[in-house]
Amino acid sequence: MIELKSICFSYKDITALNNINLKIEKGESVALIGPNGCGKSTLLKLLSGIIFKSEGQYLFNGTLIDEKRMQDNIFSKTFHKNIGFLFQNPQLQLFCPTVYDEVSFGPYQMGFSKDEVQKRVFDCLNLLGIWDLRDRAPYNLSGGEMKKTALAAVLSVNPQVILLDEPMNGLDPKNKKFLRELLLRLSESGKTIICATHDFDYVKGLFYRAIVFSKEHTIIEDAPFESVVNNKALLERNNII
Amino acid sequence: MHIPDNYLSPSTCAVFGAAMIPAWRRAVKKIKDEIPRKKMPMLGIGAAFSFLIMMFNLPLPGGTTGHAVGAVLVAILLGPYSACIAVTAALLVQALFFGDGGILAFGANCFNMAFIMPFSGYYIFSILKKYFKNEKGEYIASFIAGYIGLNIAAFFAAVEFGIQPALFKDAAGLPLYCPYPLSVSIPAMMIPHLLVAGVVEGLVTSLVYAYVKKVSLDTVYEGSVSYKPLYILIATMVILCPLGLLAQGTAWGEWGAEEVVSLLGYVPKGMEKGISFNSLMPDYTVSGLSETLGYIISAVAGIAIIFLIFKLVNMKSLKHEK
Amino acid sequence: MDWLFKEDDFTPKKDKDTFADKTVKALLSAASNIRRQDFIEKKGFLYSVNPALKLLSVFVLIFFISLSKNIFFLLSLDSLLIICTLLLKNSSGKVLYFSFAAFAFSLLMVFPSVFIYKSFSSLIIPVKVFADIVIVNILSITTRWKDITKSLKLIYVPDIFIFILDIAIIYIYVLGDLALNMIYALKIRTIGKLDKKYSLLSNIIGNVFIQSKLMSDEMYSAMELRGFTGEYKREVNFKLNIYDFIFILVIIFMISSYFFF
Ligand SMILES: Nc1ncnc2c1ncn2[C@@H]1O[C@H](COP(=O)(O)OP(=O)(O)O)[C@@H](O)[C@H]1O
Ligand SMILES: [Mg+2]
C-alpha cells in the first residue's frame, strides 16, 4: 500500500530523512521509534502529502506521489480522504470556530445529507467522549481535549490509513488506555495505522512492527515490535531510553 | 498598493515622510496613555500579524487569487493607534528586508496604509456601529469599513502617482517619475480596487472580526478615539496639495518652476548648502498643469467633505446618546 | 458507529484551490528568508562590512538612483550590482530572479507610457527598480536583521520602535509557522468542494490573531521574569575596519560616477 524507495528530505540545509526504504501493507500497524529530531514527524508529513521528497520515490497504492501528481485536484482529494493525520501539536490542526464545526468539516465535503453528517459527528464525538465540548472554541481547550477533537475530526472522514504523531503525549493515563483500545479496534477493522511514539507501555499489543530511526535520520531496525522493545541495548545505544 | 521607489519624486517622498511624523508621534503618545507598558510586545506581535495577513492568498473569481492589506482589521482589533504603529513596522520589515515597497517611498506607503487606511476604516466602523445595533450590523459595518478604508488608501496612492507627471518633467516635457497623469492613474488604481480588492478586504475584515468576536470577545479593542487625527488628516491633505491653494492666485498653466520646487522641494532645499542644487537637479521644470489640477482639488475637497460629514453625523449621534 | 469500521465509497468533486498552495509558498519563502540569517557567516567582503555603514550606503545609493536620469550611469550600476550578486555566497540565483521579476513587472507597468509621450524616457524606471531591489536584497542577505534594525538608531528611530521591529521579525517566523501548519491542515482535510473558502481562511487569520494575543501576554510575563523593566537599549557599533574603508571607497566611487556621467 505504501512504499518508499530511497527517500531523502531536507529543510533547506538541514537533513531530516536520509535514504529511507520502507514498505507497509494494508492493515498493518506500525510504530515509528527514535530520538527527538530523528525525522519521525517529517516522515509522517511526507506520507500525508504535506511535504514532498527531495529525492527518491513515494508510491501509494502503486501511484507515484509527488507535487505534480498532487496538482490533479480529484486525485489529491481522494488521497487526502484516504490518509488521515493527527499532528504532533493538534492546536495547529484546528481552524474552525467550534468543536462541532471542526468534526463536521470533512463529512460536509463528502456530500452527505445533513442527517448523515450529524450522525457521523455525533458518533465521533461520543466515541471520544467529547460531546459536551461540541460548542466550545477549540483554541481554549486543554491539550488533551484538543487532541481528542483533532482525532475526532480525522476519524469523521473515515480514512483507510491513520497517521498519528505522538498521540499519547498530553493525555492522562485513562485516556491513554482508551486511545489504545480505540486504535486496536480500528486496526482490527482493517485500517492501516502508522504511529510515532515513545510510550512503549501504553501501546503494548497494538503494533506488531516497529521501525527504529537513528539520529542520523536513517532506519536502523525494522522488526517485530516486541523484539525491538525488549532489545534494551539497541534502544539505549540510540538514545531512545 | 506598495509603491516601489522611483515612481515618486524624492521630494514627494519627503513630504509624505514629514506628514507621517506627527501621526507617529501622536500614535505613540496615545498608546502610552492607553495601554500599559506591559502590552508593548503586542505591537510587535501585531506587526507580525499585519505582515502575515498579506501572505494569505484568497481565491478570486476566474481562478486567480488576491490578498488583503488588513490595516482596517488590525485597527478594529487593536485600535487605530496601535494599528498605525504595527502596520508601520510591518511595512518597514517589508521594505527593508523583502524589497516589497520602496525605501524612499516608505513615508508615502505608511501614509496610505498605516495612517489613512486604519484611521478612516476605524472611523467608518465606529460610526456605522452606532447605527447598526445588532451583531449582524456590526459585521456589515466592518465590511464597509474594510471596503472603504482600502479604497481611500488606493485613491491616495493613485493621486500620489498621478501628480508626478504634472510636477516633475525634464526639459523636453517628459515625465521623470511615474508617467501616468491622474486621468490614467485614478481609473487604473480605482477600478480594480472598487470592484475586486475592496470586496476581498471587506470580506476578510468582517469575517475575521466575526470569528475573533465569536470565540474570544475580550481580545477586541474597546477604546475610544478622538477626532483630532481627523483634523491632522485634513490638514495634511491641504498641505500636501498646496497646489489647490496656489491655483486660486495663479492663472492655470502659468506656474514658475521655483514656485513648485520651493513647495515640494523639501529635500533638495536641505541639501542646497552641501551639494550644489543645480548639479543635483539640473532640469526639474514644471510646465502646464492643465485640468489635472482641477482634478486634484476636487478630489481632495471631496474626501474632506466626506470626512466632515462623518464627523458631523457622529457628533449628532453622540448627542443623541447623551 | 459501524461506518467507521467499513470503507467509504467516495469520489471527490473538482474544485479550485490553488490559493492554499500560493499561501504556503508565500509563508515558506518569508520563513526561509528569516531563517537564512542564522547561517550568515562573517566571511566574505560584503558580509564583513559594518551593518550601520551598509544601511546608510543603501539609503544614499537609492536616493541617487532615484535622482539619476542618466541611463549609462544606471546600466553600469546595474552591471556592477549583478557582479556583486554573483559573488554572494548563497542565494544569488534567487536575488537575480526576484530582481528581474521586479524589472519585468515594472517594465510592463510603464511600457504603455511610450505611446502617450512617444518617447522611451520612462523605461528608465525599470532599470532603477532593478538596482534598488538588488541593493535591498544584498543588504538583507549579507547582514543579520537585528544588526540592521539596531542601525536604524542612526536615523533617530526610537529604541522602542526598534524593539517592536525585533519582536515583529521573530513573530513573523513563529506565527508564520502556525499559519503554515493551519493551511497544511486545511489542505489535507480538503477532500471535497469547499463552500466557504473565505470563512475558512478568515478563521485561520483569526486564530493567528488570537494566538498572537495569548503569546504577547505570555511573552511579557517571561520578559518580566527575566528582569525586563520596559527599557530597551541597543547600542550601535560604529568602529570601522579595513573592509569598511574599502567599502566606503567603493560607495564614494559609485556616487561620484553619478556626477561624472
Ligand atoms: N520546519 C523546519 N525547518 C527546518 N528544520 C526542521 C523543520 N522541522 C523539523 N526540522 C528539523 O528536521 C529534523 C527532524 O525533525 P522531526 O521530523 O520533527 O523529528 P521528530 O519528530 O522525530 O522529533 C530535526 O533536526 C529538526 O530540527
Ligand atoms: Mg516529532
mmCIF file of C-alpha atoms in Angstrom, chain B residues 31-41, chain C residues 220:
data_model
loop_
_atom_site.group_PDB
_atom_site.id
_atom_site.type_symbol
_atom_site.label_atom_id
_atom_site.label_comp_id
_atom_site.label_asym_id
_atom_site.label_seq_id
_atom_site.Cartn_x
_atom_site.Cartn_y
_atom_site.Cartn_z
ATOM 1 C CA ILE B 31 -0.569 54.184 23.015
ATOM 2 C CA LYS B 32 1.484 55.140 26.041
ATOM 3 C CA ASP B 33 -1.583 56.596 27.733
ATOM 4 C CA GLU B 34 -3.836 53.836 26.616
ATOM 5 C CA ILE B 35 -2.014 50.590 27.084
ATOM 6 C CA PRO B 36 0.288 49.755 29.929
ATOM 7 C CA ARG B 37 3.909 49.203 29.124
ATOM 8 C CA LYS B 38 3.393 45.504 29.579
ATOM 9 C CA LYS B 39 1.352 45.406 26.410
ATOM 10 C CA MET B 40 4.222 46.720 24.308
ATOM 11 C CA PRO B 41 5.122 43.299 22.928
ATOM 12 C CA TYR C 220 5.665 39.913 28.650
#
